[in-house]
mmCIF file of C-alpha atoms in Angstrom:
data_model
loop_
_atom_site.group_PDB
_atom_site.id
_atom_site.type_symbol
_atom_site.label_atom_id
_atom_site.label_comp_id
_atom_site.label_asym_id
_atom_site.label_seq_id
_atom_site.Cartn_x
_atom_site.Cartn_y
_atom_site.Cartn_z
ATOM 1 C CA CYS O 1 24.780 23.765 -7.161
ATOM 2 C CA ARG O 2 24.678 25.168 -10.663
ATOM 3 C CA CYS O 3 26.752 22.273 -12.025
ATOM 4 C CA LEU O 4 24.511 19.701 -10.339
ATOM 5 C CA ALA O 5 21.354 21.398 -11.615
ATOM 6 C CA ARG O 6 22.775 21.694 -15.124
ATOM 7 C CA THR O 7 23.818 18.042 -15.167
ATOM 8 C CA ALA O 8 20.434 16.817 -13.955
ATOM 9 C CA ALA O 9 18.614 19.083 -16.415
ATOM 10 C CA THR O 10 20.735 17.914 -19.337
ATOM 11 C CA ILE O 11 20.197 14.240 -18.549
ATOM 12 C CA VAL O 12 16.420 14.365 -18.090
ATOM 13 C CA THR O 13 15.796 16.508 -21.153
ATOM 14 C CA ALA O 14 18.057 14.306 -23.295
ATOM 15 C CA ALA O 15 16.197 11.227 -22.049
ATOM 16 C CA TYR O 16 12.757 12.815 -22.474
ATOM 17 C CA SER O 17 11.377 10.276 -24.942
ATOM 18 C CA LEU O 18 12.668 7.331 -22.899
ATOM 19 C CA ILE O 19 11.230 8.707 -19.664
ATOM 20 C CA GLN O 20 7.861 9.473 -21.265
ATOM 21 C CA GLY O 21 7.767 6.058 -22.883
ATOM 22 C CA GLY O 22 8.752 4.288 -19.673
ATOM 23 C CA THR O 23 11.675 2.573 -21.387
ATOM 24 C CA LEU O 24 14.515 4.219 -19.463
ATOM 25 C CA GLN O 25 16.422 1.417 -17.737
ATOM 26 C CA ALA O 26 17.297 3.504 -14.676
ATOM 27 C CA SER O 27 14.805 5.476 -12.566
ATOM 28 C CA PRO O 28 14.883 9.258 -13.141
ATOM 29 C CA ASP O 29 13.290 9.937 -9.737
ATOM 30 C CA GLY O 30 16.550 11.035 -8.125
ATOM 31 C CA LEU O 31 17.216 13.543 -10.890
ATOM 32 C CA PHE O 32 13.703 14.970 -10.605
ATOM 33 C CA GLU O 33 14.115 15.321 -6.838
ATOM 34 C CA LEU O 34 17.368 17.205 -7.365
ATOM 35 C CA LEU O 35 15.665 19.521 -9.844
ATOM 36 C CA PHE O 36 12.798 20.162 -7.420
ATOM 37 C CA LYS O 37 15.317 21.215 -4.796
ATOM 38 C CA ALA O 38 17.014 23.460 -7.347
ATOM 39 C CA VAL O 39 13.693 25.194 -8.079
ATOM 40 C CA SER O 40 13.679 26.417 -4.471
ATOM 41 C CA HIS O 41 17.258 27.688 -4.666
ATOM 42 C CA PRO O 42 17.580 31.442 -4.015
ATOM 43 C CA SER O 43 19.862 31.829 -7.050
ATOM 44 C CA ILE O 44 17.793 32.774 -10.101
ATOM 45 C CA PRO O 45 20.192 31.145 -12.618
ATOM 46 C CA ILE O 46 20.078 27.837 -10.720
ATOM 47 C CA CYS O 47 16.309 28.001 -10.308
ATOM 48 C CA SER O 48 15.922 28.813 -14.007
ATOM 49 C CA ILE O 49 17.892 25.738 -15.071
ATOM 50 C CA ALA O 50 15.628 23.471 -13.046
ATOM 51 C CA VAL O 51 12.370 25.180 -14.015
ATOM 52 C CA GLU O 52 13.170 25.035 -17.735
ATOM 53 C CA ALA O 53 13.974 21.319 -17.528
ATOM 54 C CA LEU O 54 10.863 20.404 -15.533
ATOM 55 C CA ALA O 55 8.642 22.509 -17.806
ATOM 56 C CA VAL O 56 9.401 20.109 -20.661
ATOM 57 C CA PHE O 57 7.547 17.348 -18.815
ATOM 58 C CA MET O 58 4.670 19.289 -17.262
ATOM 59 C CA PRO O 59 2.193 19.539 -20.179
ATOM 60 C CA SER O 60 1.814 15.763 -20.280
ATOM 61 C CA ASN O 61 2.271 15.014 -16.574
ATOM 62 C CA SER O 62 -0.514 16.171 -14.268
ATOM 63 C CA GLU O 63 1.172 14.759 -11.153
ATOM 64 C CA LEU O 64 4.362 16.707 -11.820
ATOM 65 C CA SER O 65 2.394 19.859 -12.664
ATOM 66 C CA THR O 66 0.309 19.638 -9.497
ATOM 67 C CA ARG O 67 3.403 19.164 -7.358
ATOM 68 C CA LEU O 68 5.387 21.938 -8.994
ATOM 69 C CA LEU O 69 2.671 24.613 -9.121
ATOM 70 C CA PRO O 70 3.034 25.774 -5.469
ATOM 71 C CA CYS O 71 6.790 26.172 -6.028
ATOM 72 C CA LEU O 72 6.213 28.267 -9.136
ATOM 73 C CA GLN O 73 3.582 30.378 -7.394
ATOM 74 C CA GLY O 74 6.059 31.063 -4.609
ATOM 75 C CA LYS O 75 8.708 32.085 -7.112
ATOM 76 C CA ALA O 76 6.274 34.571 -8.673
ATOM 77 C CA ILE O 77 6.364 36.633 -5.476
ATOM 78 C CA ILE O 78 8.905 39.439 -5.831
ATOM 79 C CA PRO O 79 11.103 39.456 -2.698
ATOM 80 C CA VAL O 80 10.460 42.650 -0.748
ATOM 81 C CA SER O 81 14.213 42.894 -0.115
ATOM 82 C CA ILE O 82 14.967 43.620 -3.786
ATOM 83 C CA VAL O 83 12.080 45.973 -4.625
ATOM 84 C CA GLU O 84 14.200 49.088 -4.180
ATOM 85 C CA ASP O 85 17.486 47.449 -5.140
ATOM 86 C CA VAL O 86 19.747 49.680 -7.240
ATOM 87 C CA ASN O 87 22.073 46.887 -8.377
ATOM 88 C CA GLY O 88 19.773 45.397 -11.013
ATOM 89 C CA ARG O 89 18.468 42.486 -8.938
ATOM 90 C CA LEU O 90 14.855 43.595 -9.381
ATOM 91 C CA ASP O 91 15.292 43.799 -13.161
ATOM 92 C CA ASP O 92 16.819 40.317 -13.170
ATOM 93 C CA TYR O 93 13.882 38.959 -11.188
ATOM 94 C CA ILE O 94 11.320 40.609 -13.460
ATOM 95 C CA ASN O 95 13.102 39.149 -16.499
ATOM 96 C CA PHE O 96 13.041 35.725 -14.857
ATOM 97 C CA ARG O 97 9.301 36.012 -14.222
ATOM 98 C CA ASP O 98 8.439 37.338 -17.671
ATOM 99 C CA CYS O 99 10.449 34.705 -19.538
ATOM 100 C CA VAL O 100 11.302 31.506 -17.658
ATOM 101 C CA LEU O 101 8.483 31.520 -15.123
ATOM 102 C CA THR O 102 5.745 32.497 -17.579
ATOM 103 C CA ASP O 103 6.656 29.606 -19.880
ATOM 104 C CA ALA O 104 6.738 27.191 -16.944
ATOM 105 C CA LEU O 105 3.379 28.371 -15.613
ATOM 106 C CA THR O 106 1.834 27.902 -19.053
ATOM 107 C CA ALA O 107 3.217 24.357 -19.217
ATOM 108 C CA CYS O 108 1.944 23.719 -15.698
ATOM 109 C CA TYR O 109 -1.522 25.015 -16.607
ATOM 110 C CA THR O 110 -1.627 22.630 -19.564
ATOM 111 C CA GLY O 111 -0.798 19.732 -17.269
ATOM 112 C CA CYS O 112 -3.406 20.486 -14.591
ATOM 113 C CA ILE O 113 -5.937 23.051 -15.842
ATOM 114 C CA SER O 114 -8.608 22.725 -13.152
ATOM 115 C CA PHE O 115 -6.124 22.513 -10.287
ATOM 116 C CA TYR O 116 -4.205 25.523 -11.616
ATOM 117 C CA LEU O 117 -7.298 27.726 -11.831
ATOM 118 C CA GLU O 118 -8.641 26.605 -8.455
ATOM 119 C CA SER O 119 -5.268 27.194 -6.793
ATOM 120 C CA CYS O 120 -4.867 30.709 -8.189
ATOM 121 C CA ARG O 121 -8.456 31.611 -7.363
ATOM 122 C CA SER O 122 -8.069 30.299 -3.825
ATOM 123 C CA ALA O 123 -4.853 32.296 -3.347
ATOM 124 C CA ILE O 124 -6.435 35.531 -4.585
ATOM 125 C CA GLU O 125 -9.463 35.041 -2.327
ATOM 126 C CA GLU O 126 -7.187 34.332 0.642
ATOM 127 C CA PHE O 127 -5.056 37.426 0.052
ATOM 128 C CA CYS O 128 -8.101 39.647 -0.404
ATOM 129 C CA GLN O 129 -9.511 38.449 2.918
ATOM 130 C CA ALA O 130 -6.232 38.586 4.876
ATOM 131 C CA SER O 131 -5.210 41.343 7.258
ATOM 132 C CA THR O 132 -2.919 43.986 5.801
ATOM 133 C CA SER O 133 0.785 43.252 6.023
ATOM 134 C CA PRO O 134 3.941 44.441 4.186
ATOM 135 C CA HIS O 135 4.075 41.182 2.201
ATOM 136 C CA LEU O 136 0.395 40.937 1.275
ATOM 137 C CA PRO O 137 0.461 43.209 -1.827
ATOM 138 C CA TYR O 138 3.376 41.237 -3.275
ATOM 139 C CA GLN O 139 1.553 37.955 -2.698
ATOM 140 C CA LEU O 140 -1.611 39.253 -4.363
ATOM 141 C CA GLU O 141 0.377 40.706 -7.254
ATOM 142 C CA ALA O 142 2.069 37.345 -7.772
ATOM 143 C CA ALA O 143 -1.245 35.469 -7.786
ATOM 144 C CA LEU O 144 -2.562 37.845 -10.453
ATOM 145 C CA PHE O 145 0.686 37.381 -12.392
ATOM 146 C CA CYS O 146 0.110 33.618 -12.416
ATOM 147 C CA MET O 147 -3.325 34.135 -13.973
ATOM 148 C CA ILE O 148 -2.010 36.608 -16.538
ATOM 149 C CA ALA O 149 0.757 34.159 -17.481
ATOM 150 C CA ILE O 150 -1.791 31.647 -18.808
ATOM 151 C CA SER O 151 -4.173 34.181 -20.340
ATOM 152 C CA VAL O 152 -3.202 33.479 -23.958
ATOM 153 C CA LYS O 153 -3.412 29.715 -23.507
ATOM 154 C CA ALA O 154 -6.681 29.928 -21.587
ATOM 155 C CA SER O 155 -8.284 32.243 -24.145
ATOM 156 C CA LYS O 156 -7.741 29.622 -26.878
ATOM 157 C CA SER O 157 -9.515 26.882 -24.962
ATOM 158 C CA PRO O 158 -12.749 25.744 -26.652
ATOM 159 C CA ASN O 159 -14.304 25.003 -23.249
ATOM 160 C CA LYS O 160 -14.169 28.010 -20.934
ATOM 161 C CA GLU O 161 -16.737 26.820 -18.412
ATOM 162 C CA VAL O 162 -14.184 26.141 -15.656
ATOM 163 C CA LEU O 163 -12.260 29.338 -16.434
ATOM 164 C CA CYS O 164 -15.383 31.517 -16.326
ATOM 165 C CA GLY O 165 -16.495 30.075 -13.008
ATOM 166 C CA GLN O 166 -13.134 30.830 -11.410
ATOM 167 C CA LEU O 167 -12.935 34.307 -12.966
ATOM 168 C CA GLU O 168 -16.287 35.272 -11.452
ATOM 169 C CA LYS O 169 -15.019 34.310 -7.994
ATOM 170 C CA ILE O 170 -11.735 36.149 -8.533
ATOM 171 C CA MET O 171 -13.491 39.349 -9.587
ATOM 172 C CA SER O 172 -15.779 39.156 -6.558
ATOM 173 C CA ALA O 173 -12.774 38.739 -4.280
ATOM 174 C CA LEU O 174 -10.919 41.683 -5.803
ATOM 175 C CA LYS O 175 -13.929 43.929 -5.255
ATOM 176 C CA THR O 176 -13.965 43.207 -1.522
ATOM 177 C CA ASN O 177 -10.546 44.688 -0.696
ATOM 178 C CA SER O 178 -9.930 48.088 -2.264
ATOM 179 C CA SER O 179 -6.982 48.804 0.032
ATOM 180 C CA ALA O 180 -5.093 45.779 -1.293
ATOM 181 C CA THR O 181 -6.005 46.296 -4.946
ATOM 182 C CA SER O 182 -5.102 49.989 -4.838
ATOM 183 C CA HIS O 183 -1.525 49.277 -3.730
ATOM 184 C CA PRO O 184 0.973 50.641 -6.317
ATOM 185 C CA ILE O 185 2.331 47.191 -7.134
ATOM 186 C CA VAL O 186 -1.081 45.493 -7.310
ATOM 187 C CA LYS O 187 -3.148 48.053 -9.228
ATOM 188 C CA PRO O 188 -1.283 47.843 -12.579
ATOM 189 C CA GLN O 189 -1.277 44.039 -12.406
ATOM 190 C CA MET O 190 -5.008 44.002 -11.688
ATOM 191 C CA PHE O 191 -5.655 46.136 -14.783
ATOM 192 C CA ARG O 192 -3.543 43.709 -16.848
ATOM 193 C CA PHE O 193 -5.502 40.810 -15.414
ATOM 194 C CA VAL O 194 -8.850 42.371 -16.317
ATOM 195 C CA SER O 195 -7.694 43.225 -19.851
ATOM 196 C CA LYS O 196 -6.005 39.890 -20.620
ATOM 197 C CA VAL O 197 -8.078 37.196 -18.926
ATOM 198 C CA SER O 198 -11.670 36.883 -20.072
ATOM 199 C CA CYS O 199 -14.314 34.340 -21.001
ATOM 200 C CA LYS O 200 -14.858 35.736 -24.481
#
């Protein structure tokens, strides 16, 4: 799987200008489909290869960004099975999120700004309204992570009207569920969200 992902990633990134210009003689659709499947792979190294390759195309491709965003949001959720892992798997996952995934989310945001903000806001509202479950705090934490990931990019936007509207709804949602926001994994991420994402 790693070899296939690496091969597909190498080809599409090397042919970037041809693909963007529409002058590639062969269709790259099959390679993109392979990379999409690799994004969902449970292996972080394989997923990383695919995400890094697709991120190259996302800022200028709203269709690709819109399609990939749900996959990236899913990958932001830390698997409950590794939270107390003593073999370094949690550290590896955090490193993946902070480096590879953050860059990809930023590229995705650039490609579909309104859809990105609406999707994250909708997810946060849904999680704040949902019944308590073991997975809920990790889902909410991941949704906040996705907003924090684009905070620098969003703060530099000259037009913050869309951002401000979504932030107001997010803050209202977070205020409605103190049990979810007070969870040990959610609370620090909520403070980061409040400090990093603003309309100023």
